[in-house]
Tab-separated table of C-alpha atoms in Angstrom:
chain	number	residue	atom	x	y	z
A	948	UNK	CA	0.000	0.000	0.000
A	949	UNK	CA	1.207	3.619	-0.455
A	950	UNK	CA	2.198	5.328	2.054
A	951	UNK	CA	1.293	9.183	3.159
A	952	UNK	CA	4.585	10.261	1.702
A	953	UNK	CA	4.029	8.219	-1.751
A	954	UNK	CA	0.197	10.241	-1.516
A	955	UNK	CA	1.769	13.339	-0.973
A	956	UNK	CA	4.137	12.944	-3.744
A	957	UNK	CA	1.414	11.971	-6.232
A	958	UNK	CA	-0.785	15.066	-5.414
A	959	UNK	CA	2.389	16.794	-6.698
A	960	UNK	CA	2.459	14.686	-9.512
A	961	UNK	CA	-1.153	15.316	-10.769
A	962	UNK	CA	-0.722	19.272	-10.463
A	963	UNK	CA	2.655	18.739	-12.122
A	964	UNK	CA	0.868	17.522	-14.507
A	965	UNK	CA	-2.265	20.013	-15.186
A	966	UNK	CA	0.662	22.505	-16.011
A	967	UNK	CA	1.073	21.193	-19.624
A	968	UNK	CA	-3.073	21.274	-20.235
A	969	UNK	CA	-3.308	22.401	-24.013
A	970	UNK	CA	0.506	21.837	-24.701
A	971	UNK	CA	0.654	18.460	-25.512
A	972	UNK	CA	-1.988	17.073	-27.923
A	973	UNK	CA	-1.603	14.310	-29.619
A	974	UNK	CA	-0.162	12.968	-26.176
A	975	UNK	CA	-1.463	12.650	-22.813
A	976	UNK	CA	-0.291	15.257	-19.984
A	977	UNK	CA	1.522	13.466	-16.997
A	978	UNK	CA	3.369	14.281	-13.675
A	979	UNK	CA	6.154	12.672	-12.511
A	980	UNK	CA	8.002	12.657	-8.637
A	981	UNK	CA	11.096	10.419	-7.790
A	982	UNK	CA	11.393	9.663	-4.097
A	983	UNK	CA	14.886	8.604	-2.799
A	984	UNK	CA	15.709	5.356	-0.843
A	985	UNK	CA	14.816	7.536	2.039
A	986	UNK	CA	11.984	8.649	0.752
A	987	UNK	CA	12.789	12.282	0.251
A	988	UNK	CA	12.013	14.159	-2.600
A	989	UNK	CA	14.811	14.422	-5.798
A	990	UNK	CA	13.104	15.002	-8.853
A	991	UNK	CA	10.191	16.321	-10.452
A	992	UNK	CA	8.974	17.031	-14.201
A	993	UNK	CA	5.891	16.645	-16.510
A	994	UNK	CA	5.445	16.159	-20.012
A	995	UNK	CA	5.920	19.847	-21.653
A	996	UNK	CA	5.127	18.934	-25.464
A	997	UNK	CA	4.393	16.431	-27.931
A	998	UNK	CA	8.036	14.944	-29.232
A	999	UNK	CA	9.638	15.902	-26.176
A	1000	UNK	CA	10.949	14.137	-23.043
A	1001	UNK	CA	8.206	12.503	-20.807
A	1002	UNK	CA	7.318	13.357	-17.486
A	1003	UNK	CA	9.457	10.434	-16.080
A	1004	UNK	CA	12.471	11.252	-18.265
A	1005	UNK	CA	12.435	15.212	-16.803
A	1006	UNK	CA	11.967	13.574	-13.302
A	1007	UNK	CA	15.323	11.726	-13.637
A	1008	UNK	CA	17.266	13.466	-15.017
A	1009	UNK	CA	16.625	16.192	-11.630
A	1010	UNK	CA	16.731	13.011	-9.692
A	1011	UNK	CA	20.428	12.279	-11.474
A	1012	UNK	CA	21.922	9.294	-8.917
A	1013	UNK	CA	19.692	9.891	-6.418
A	1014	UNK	CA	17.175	8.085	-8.379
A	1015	UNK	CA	18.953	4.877	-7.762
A	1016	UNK	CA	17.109	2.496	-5.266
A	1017	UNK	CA	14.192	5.358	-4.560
A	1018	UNK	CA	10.474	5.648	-5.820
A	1019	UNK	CA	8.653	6.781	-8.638
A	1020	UNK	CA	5.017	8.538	-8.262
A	1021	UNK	CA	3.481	8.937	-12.019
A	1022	UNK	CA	0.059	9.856	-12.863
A	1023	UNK	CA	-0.025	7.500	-15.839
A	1024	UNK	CA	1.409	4.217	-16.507
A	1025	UNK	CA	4.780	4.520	-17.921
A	1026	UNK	CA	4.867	4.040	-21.887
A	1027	UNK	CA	6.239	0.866	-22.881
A	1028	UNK	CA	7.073	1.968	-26.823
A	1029	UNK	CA	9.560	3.574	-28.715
A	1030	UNK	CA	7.700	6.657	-30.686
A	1031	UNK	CA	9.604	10.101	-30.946
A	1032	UNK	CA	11.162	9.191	-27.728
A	1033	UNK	CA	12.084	6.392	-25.988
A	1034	UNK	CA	10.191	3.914	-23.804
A	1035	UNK	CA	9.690	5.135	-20.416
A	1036	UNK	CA	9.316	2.030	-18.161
A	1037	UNK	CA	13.028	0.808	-19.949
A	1038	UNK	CA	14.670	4.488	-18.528
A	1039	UNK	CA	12.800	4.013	-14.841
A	1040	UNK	CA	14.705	0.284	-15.050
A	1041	UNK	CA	17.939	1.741	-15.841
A	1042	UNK	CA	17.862	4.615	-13.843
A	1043	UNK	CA	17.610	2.148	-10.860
A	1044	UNK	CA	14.278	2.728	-9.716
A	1045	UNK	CA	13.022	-0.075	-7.263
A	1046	UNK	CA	9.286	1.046	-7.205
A	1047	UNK	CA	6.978	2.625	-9.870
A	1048	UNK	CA	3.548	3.628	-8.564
A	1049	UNK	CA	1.100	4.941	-10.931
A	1050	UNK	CA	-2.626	6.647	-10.708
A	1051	UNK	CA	-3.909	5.744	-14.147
A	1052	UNK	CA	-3.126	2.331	-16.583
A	1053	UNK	CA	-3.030	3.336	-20.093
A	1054	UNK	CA	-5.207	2.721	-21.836
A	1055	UNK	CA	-4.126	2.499	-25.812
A	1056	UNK	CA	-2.722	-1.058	-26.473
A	1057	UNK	CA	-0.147	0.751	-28.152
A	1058	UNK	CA	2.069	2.238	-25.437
A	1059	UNK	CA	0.741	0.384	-22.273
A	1060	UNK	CA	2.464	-2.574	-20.829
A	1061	UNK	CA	4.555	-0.655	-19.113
A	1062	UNK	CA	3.955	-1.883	-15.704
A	1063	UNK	CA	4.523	-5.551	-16.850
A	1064	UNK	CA	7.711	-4.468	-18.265
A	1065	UNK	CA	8.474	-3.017	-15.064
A	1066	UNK	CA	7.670	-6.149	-12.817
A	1067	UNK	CA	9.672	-8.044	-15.062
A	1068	UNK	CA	12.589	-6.300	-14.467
A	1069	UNK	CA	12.160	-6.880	-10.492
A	1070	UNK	CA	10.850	-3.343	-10.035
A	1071	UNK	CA	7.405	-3.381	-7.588
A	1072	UNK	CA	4.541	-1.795	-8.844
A	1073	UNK	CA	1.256	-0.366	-7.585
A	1074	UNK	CA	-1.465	1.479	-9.505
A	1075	UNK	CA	-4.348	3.563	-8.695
A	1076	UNK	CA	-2.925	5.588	-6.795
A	1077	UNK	CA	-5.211	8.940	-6.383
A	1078	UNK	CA	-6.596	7.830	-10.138
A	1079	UNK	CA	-9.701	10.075	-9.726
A	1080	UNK	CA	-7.804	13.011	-9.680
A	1081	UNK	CA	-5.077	11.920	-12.093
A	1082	UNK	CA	-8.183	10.972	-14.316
A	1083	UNK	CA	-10.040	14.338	-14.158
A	1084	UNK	CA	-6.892	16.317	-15.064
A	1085	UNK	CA	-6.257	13.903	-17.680
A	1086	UNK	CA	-9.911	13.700	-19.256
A	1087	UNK	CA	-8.995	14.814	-22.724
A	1088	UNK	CA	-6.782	12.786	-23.514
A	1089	UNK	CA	-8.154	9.671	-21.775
A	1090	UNK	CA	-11.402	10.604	-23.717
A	1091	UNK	CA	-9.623	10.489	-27.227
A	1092	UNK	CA	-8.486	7.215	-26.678
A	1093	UNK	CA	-11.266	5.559	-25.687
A	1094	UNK	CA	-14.476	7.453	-27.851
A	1095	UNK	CA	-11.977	7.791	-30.701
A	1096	UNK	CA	-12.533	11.419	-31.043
A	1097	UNK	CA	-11.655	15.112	-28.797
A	1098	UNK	CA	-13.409	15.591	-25.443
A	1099	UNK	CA	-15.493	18.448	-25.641
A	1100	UNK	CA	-16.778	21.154	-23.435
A	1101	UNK	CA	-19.739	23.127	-24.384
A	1102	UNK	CA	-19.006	26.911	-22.653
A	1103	UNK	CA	-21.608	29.741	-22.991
A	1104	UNK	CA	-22.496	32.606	-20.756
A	1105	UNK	CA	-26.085	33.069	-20.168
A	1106	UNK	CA	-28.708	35.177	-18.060
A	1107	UNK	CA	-30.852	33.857	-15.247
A	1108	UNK	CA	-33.527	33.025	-17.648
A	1109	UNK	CA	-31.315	31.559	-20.037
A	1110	UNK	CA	-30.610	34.174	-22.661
A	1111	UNK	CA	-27.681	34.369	-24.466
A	1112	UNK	CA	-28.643	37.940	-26.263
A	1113	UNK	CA	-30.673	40.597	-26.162
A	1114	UNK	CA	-33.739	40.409	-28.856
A	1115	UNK	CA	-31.773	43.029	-30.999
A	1116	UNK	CA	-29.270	40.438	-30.724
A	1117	UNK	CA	-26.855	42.385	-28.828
A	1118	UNK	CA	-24.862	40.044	-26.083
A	1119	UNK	CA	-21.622	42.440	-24.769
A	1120	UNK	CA	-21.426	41.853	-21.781
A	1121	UNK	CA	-23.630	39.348	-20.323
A	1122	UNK	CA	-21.163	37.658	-17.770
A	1123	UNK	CA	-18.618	39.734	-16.107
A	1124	UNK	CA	-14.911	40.372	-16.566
A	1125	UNK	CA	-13.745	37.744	-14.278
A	1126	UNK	CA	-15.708	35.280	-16.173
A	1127	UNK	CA	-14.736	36.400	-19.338
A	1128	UNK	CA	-11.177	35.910	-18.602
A	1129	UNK	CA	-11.843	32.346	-16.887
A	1130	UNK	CA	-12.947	31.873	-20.715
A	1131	UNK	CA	-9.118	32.648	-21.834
A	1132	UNK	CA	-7.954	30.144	-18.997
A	1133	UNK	CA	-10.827	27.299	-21.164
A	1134	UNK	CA	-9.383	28.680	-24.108
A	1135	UNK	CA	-5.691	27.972	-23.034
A	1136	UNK	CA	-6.239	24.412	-21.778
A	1137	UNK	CA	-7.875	23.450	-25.285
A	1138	UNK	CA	-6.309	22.393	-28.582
A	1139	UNK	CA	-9.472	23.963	-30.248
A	1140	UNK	CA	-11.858	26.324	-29.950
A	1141	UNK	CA	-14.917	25.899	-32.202
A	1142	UNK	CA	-17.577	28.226	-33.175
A	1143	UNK	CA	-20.550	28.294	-35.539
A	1144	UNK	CA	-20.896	30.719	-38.708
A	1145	UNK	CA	-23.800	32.486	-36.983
A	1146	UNK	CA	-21.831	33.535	-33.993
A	1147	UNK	CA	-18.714	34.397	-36.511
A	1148	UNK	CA	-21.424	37.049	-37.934
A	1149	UNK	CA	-22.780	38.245	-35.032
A	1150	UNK	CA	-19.902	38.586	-33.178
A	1151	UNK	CA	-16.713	38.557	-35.498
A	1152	UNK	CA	-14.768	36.662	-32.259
A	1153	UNK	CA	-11.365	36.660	-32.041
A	1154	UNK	CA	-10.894	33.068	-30.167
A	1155	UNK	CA	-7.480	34.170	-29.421
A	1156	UNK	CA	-5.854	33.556	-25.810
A	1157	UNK	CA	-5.094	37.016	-24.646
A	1158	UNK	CA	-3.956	37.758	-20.976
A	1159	UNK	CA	-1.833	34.968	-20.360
A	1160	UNK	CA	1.434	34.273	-20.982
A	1161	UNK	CA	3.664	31.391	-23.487
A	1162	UNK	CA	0.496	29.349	-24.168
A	1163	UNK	CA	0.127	27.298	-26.971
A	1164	UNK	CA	-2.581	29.053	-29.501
A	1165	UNK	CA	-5.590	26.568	-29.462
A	1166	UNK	CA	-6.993	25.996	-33.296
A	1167	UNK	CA	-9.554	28.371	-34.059
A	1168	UNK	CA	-12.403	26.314	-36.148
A	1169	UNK	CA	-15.039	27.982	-37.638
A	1170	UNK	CA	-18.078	25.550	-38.596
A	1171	UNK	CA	-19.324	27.240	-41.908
A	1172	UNK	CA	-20.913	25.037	-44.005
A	1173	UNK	CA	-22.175	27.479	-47.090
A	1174	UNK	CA	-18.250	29.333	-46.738
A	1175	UNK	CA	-20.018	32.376	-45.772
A	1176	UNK	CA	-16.623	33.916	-43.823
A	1177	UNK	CA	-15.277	37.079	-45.413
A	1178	UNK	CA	-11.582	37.462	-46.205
A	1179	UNK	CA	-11.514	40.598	-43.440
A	1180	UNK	CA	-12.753	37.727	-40.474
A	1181	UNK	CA	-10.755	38.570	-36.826
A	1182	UNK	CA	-10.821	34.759	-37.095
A	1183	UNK	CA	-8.026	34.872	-40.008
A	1184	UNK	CA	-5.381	36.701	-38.752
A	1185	UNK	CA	-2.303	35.152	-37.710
A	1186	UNK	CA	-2.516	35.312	-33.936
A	1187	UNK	CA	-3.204	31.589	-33.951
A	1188	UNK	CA	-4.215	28.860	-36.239
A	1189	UNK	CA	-7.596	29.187	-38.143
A	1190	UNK	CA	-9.754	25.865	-39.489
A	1191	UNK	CA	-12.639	26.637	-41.782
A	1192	UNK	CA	-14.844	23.715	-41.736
A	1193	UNK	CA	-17.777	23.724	-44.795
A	1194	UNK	CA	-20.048	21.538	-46.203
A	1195	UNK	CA	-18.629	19.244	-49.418
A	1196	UNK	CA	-19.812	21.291	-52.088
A	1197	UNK	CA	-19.255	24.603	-50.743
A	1198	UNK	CA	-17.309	27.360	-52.762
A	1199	UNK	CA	-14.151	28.786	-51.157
A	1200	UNK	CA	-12.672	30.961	-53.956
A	1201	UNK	CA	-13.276	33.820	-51.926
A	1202	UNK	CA	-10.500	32.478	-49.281
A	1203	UNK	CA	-7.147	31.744	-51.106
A	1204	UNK	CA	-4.614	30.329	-48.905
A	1205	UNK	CA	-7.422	29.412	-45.864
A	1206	UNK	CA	-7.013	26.246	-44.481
A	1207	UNK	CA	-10.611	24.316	-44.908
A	1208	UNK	CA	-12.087	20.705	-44.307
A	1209	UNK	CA	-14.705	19.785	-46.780
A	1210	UNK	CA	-17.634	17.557	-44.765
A	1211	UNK	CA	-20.258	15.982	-45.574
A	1212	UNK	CA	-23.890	17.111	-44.248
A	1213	UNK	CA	-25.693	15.674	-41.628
A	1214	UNK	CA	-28.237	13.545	-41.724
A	1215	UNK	CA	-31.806	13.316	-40.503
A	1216	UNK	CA	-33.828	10.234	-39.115
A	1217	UNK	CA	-35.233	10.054	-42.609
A	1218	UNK	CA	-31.529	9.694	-44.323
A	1219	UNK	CA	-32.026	13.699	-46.200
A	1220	UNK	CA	-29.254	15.807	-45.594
A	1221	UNK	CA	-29.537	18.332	-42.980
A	1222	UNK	CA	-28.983	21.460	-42.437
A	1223	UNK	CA	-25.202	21.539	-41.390
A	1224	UNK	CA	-22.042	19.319	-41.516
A	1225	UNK	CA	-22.042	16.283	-39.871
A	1226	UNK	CA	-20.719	16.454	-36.101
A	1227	UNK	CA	-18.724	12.931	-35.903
A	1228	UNK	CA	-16.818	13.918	-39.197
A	1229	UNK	CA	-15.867	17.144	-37.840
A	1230	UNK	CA	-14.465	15.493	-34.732
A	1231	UNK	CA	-13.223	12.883	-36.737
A	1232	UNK	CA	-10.995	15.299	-39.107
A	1233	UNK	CA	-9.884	17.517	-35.993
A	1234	UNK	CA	-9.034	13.829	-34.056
A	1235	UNK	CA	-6.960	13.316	-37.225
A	1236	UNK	CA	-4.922	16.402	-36.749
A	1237	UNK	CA	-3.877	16.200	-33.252
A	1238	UNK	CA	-6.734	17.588	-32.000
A	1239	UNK	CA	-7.442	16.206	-28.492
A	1240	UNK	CA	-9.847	18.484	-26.255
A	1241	UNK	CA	-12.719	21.407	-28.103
A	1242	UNK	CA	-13.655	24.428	-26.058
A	1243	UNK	CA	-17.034	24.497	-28.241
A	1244	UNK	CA	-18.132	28.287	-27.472
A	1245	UNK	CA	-21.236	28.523	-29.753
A	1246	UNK	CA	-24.183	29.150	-30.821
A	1247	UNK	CA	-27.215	27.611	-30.001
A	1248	UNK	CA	-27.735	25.533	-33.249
A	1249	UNK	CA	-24.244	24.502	-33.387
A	1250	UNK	CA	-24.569	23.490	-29.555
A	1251	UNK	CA	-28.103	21.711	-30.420
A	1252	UNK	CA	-25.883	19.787	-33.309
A	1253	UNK	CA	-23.404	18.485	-30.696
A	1254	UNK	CA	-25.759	17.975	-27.780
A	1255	UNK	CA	-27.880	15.589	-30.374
A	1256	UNK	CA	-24.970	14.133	-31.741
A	1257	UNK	CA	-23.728	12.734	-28.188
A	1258	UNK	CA	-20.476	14.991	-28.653
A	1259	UNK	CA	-20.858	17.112	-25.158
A	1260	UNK	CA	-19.176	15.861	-22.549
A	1261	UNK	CA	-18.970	18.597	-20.173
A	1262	UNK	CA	-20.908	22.016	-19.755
A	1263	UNK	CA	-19.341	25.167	-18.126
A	1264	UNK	CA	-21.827	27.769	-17.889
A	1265	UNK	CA	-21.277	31.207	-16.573
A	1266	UNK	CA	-24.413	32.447	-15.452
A	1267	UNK	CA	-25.141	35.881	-14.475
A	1268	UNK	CA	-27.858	37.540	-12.197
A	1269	UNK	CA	-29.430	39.375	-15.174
A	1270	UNK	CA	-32.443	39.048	-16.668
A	1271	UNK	CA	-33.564	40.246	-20.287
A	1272	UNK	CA	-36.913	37.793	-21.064
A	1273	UNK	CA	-36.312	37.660	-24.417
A	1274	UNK	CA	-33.790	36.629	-26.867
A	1275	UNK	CA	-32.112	33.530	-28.151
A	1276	UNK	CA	-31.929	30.952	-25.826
A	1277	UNK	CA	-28.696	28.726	-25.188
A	1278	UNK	CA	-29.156	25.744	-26.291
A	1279	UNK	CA	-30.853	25.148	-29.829
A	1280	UNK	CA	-32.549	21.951	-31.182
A	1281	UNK	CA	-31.095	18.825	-29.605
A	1282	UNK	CA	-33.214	16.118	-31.051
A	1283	UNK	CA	-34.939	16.141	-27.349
A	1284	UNK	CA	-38.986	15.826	-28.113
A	1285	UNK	CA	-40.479	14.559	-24.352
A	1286	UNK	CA	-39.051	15.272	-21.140
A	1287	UNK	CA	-38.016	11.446	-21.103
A	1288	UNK	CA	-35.208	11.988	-23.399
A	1289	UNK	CA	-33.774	14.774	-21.333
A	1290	UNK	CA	-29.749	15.162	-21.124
A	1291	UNK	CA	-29.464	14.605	-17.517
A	1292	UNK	CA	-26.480	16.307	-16.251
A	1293	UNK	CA	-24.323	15.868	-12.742
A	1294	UNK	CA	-23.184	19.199	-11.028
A	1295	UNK	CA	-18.948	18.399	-10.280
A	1296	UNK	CA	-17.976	22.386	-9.351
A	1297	UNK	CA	-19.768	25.614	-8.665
A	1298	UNK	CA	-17.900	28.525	-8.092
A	1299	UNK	CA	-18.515	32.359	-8.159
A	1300	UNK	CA	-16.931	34.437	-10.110
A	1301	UNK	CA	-17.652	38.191	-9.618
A	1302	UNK	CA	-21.022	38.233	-9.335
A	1303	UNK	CA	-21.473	35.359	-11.634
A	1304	UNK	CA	-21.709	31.776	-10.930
A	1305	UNK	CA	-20.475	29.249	-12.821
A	1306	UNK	CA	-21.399	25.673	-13.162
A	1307	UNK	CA	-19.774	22.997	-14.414
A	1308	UNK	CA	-21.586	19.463	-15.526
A	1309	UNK	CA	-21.445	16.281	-17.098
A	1310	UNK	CA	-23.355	13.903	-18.604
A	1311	UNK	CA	-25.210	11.788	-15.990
A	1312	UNK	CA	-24.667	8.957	-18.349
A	1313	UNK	CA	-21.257	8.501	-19.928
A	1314	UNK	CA	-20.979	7.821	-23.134
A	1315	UNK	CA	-19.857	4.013	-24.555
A	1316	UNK	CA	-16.272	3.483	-25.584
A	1317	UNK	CA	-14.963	2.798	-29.131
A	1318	UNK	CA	-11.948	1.387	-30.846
A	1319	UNK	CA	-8.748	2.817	-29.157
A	1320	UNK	CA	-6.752	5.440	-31.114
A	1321	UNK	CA	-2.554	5.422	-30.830
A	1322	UNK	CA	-0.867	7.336	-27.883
């Protein structure tokens, strides 16, 4: 069993690892601590970047001899492959590490195996560790591999009675500076942050990150099936990477040199084409480029689309003590006809923020796992 020291040490771990949230995608983020013979701490690190050293390789090398005959605390399973670096559990064994415990097993048959590779070698080994917490920080990633497509988070900023906008359409500023730049922090800790046409011409967003410091740009994707974007769009300047996602047959001339996807429509229960792209091959295509974790930020149809699709699986909303009784609501068509087929949610954090309060949920019911993608 682990002792209070081991606990302690993969706490650290787990915020270690939360430090790299939107910096690694295609890969995982993980923590690492290296505990001495004594049981003191030597080493630390996380994984900063995709194609860089792991969190168990930065954790060593601060450990240097040290390491030898001591304790390893890492929030996932070490890798047991050879990709752009080497195989993790093979540098814990020659580094001289006698124990290796670990919060989460890893789950793509690709890299895991670890741990047997480990035991193997002689080294004990004991997982599960704190996993809820090293799971939660995780969730992206973890998500990807086992749905086969990004984790998303559904974010909007509503009134009391559930308005997103005034009925002149008007919506700045409905939640309140601190919220606003709790946004940036989503935006941050996202590969992608995806928005529908109608909110690109109601709003002209920006989607940057502004406010904080050597982040990694998330993608900005713009679902705009009929390629309605104009050339001048904040969307396309070159503060961070831009996605244009239209339907198959839509007519781009008008954007030389914009990166697009073509997709093809949706479908309704009848098998016509609907009235946007489909939402599983627009996760599919950003899955294919890295993509690991959407900050999906609007509107209400393009939430609706998602929400139907089974593609939410987590709601932050800021909500503030206003009230304006008329206006577009949040949430758009979801396919949801009775009250029986209602999206139960579970509340997992309130907070207030200025006078707003924001909630975040998830699905009451998680969603079924698919084929496993590669680490």
């Amino acid at each position: 069993m682990a002792t209070a020291t081991e606990t302690d040490a993969m706490r650290r771990a787990v915020a270690l690892s939360a430090r790299a949230l939107g910096d690694t995608a295609p890969n995982p983020v993980v923590g690492c601590v290296i505990l001495d013979a004594e049981g003191a701490r030597v080493g630390e690190g996380w994984h900063q970047r995709a194609g860089g050293p792991h969190a168990e390789v930065h954790a060593l090398f601060a450990a240097g001899e040290r390491a030898r005959g001591g304790t390893a605390l890492v929030t996932l399973e070490p890798c047991n492959h050879t990709g752009r670096t080497g195989p993790c559990a093979q540098a814990l064994i020659e580094a001289g590490i006698v124990r290796v415990v670990y919060a989460v097993a890893d789950p793509n048959p690709s890299a895991s195996g670890g741990a047997a590779t480990l035991r193997a070698a002689g080294v004990e080994v004991e997982s599960g560790l704190l996993r809820d917490e090293a799971e939660a920080v995780n969730v992206a990633w973890l998500t990807s591999v086992r749905l086969g497509r990004p984790y998303v988070r559904w974010k909007y900023a509503a009134t009391l009675d559930g308005r997103i906008a005034a009925a002149d359409g008007s919506s700045r500023w409905i939640s309140s500076a601190e919220s606003r730049a709790d946004v940036h922090r989503l935006r941050a800790e996202s590969d992608a942050v995806v928005v529908g046409s109608g909110t690109l011409r109601a709003d002209d967003p920006h989607l940057a990150v502004r406010g904080i410091d050597g982040v990694t740009q998330p993608l900005r994707v713009v679902v705009d099936t009929r390629a309605r974007t104009t050339a001048d769009a904040r969307v396309l300047d070159d503060a961070a990477p831009t996605l244009i996602a239209v339907g198959e047959d839509a007519d781009t001339s008008h954007l030389p040199g914009v990166d697009t996807v073509r997709l093809p429509y949706a479908r309704t229960e009848d098998g016509t084409e609907g009235g946007g792209v489909d939402v599983a091959a627009l996760l599919a295509a950003l899955h294919t480029r890295g993509v690991r974790s959407v900050l999906l930020e609007g509107g209400p149809t393009l939430a609706g689309a998602f929400v139907a699709a089974g593609a939410v699986d987590a709601v932050t909303a800021y909500l503030a003590p206003a009230l304006l009784g008329a206006g577009p609501n949040a949430l758009g068509d979801a396919g949801i006809t009775t009250i029986a087929q209602t999206l139960r949610l579970d509340v997992t954090d309130v907070a207030r923020l200025g006078p707003d309060v924001r909630i975040t949920a998830v699905p009451a019911v998680p969603h079924s796992s698919h084929s496993p993608q590669e680490r």
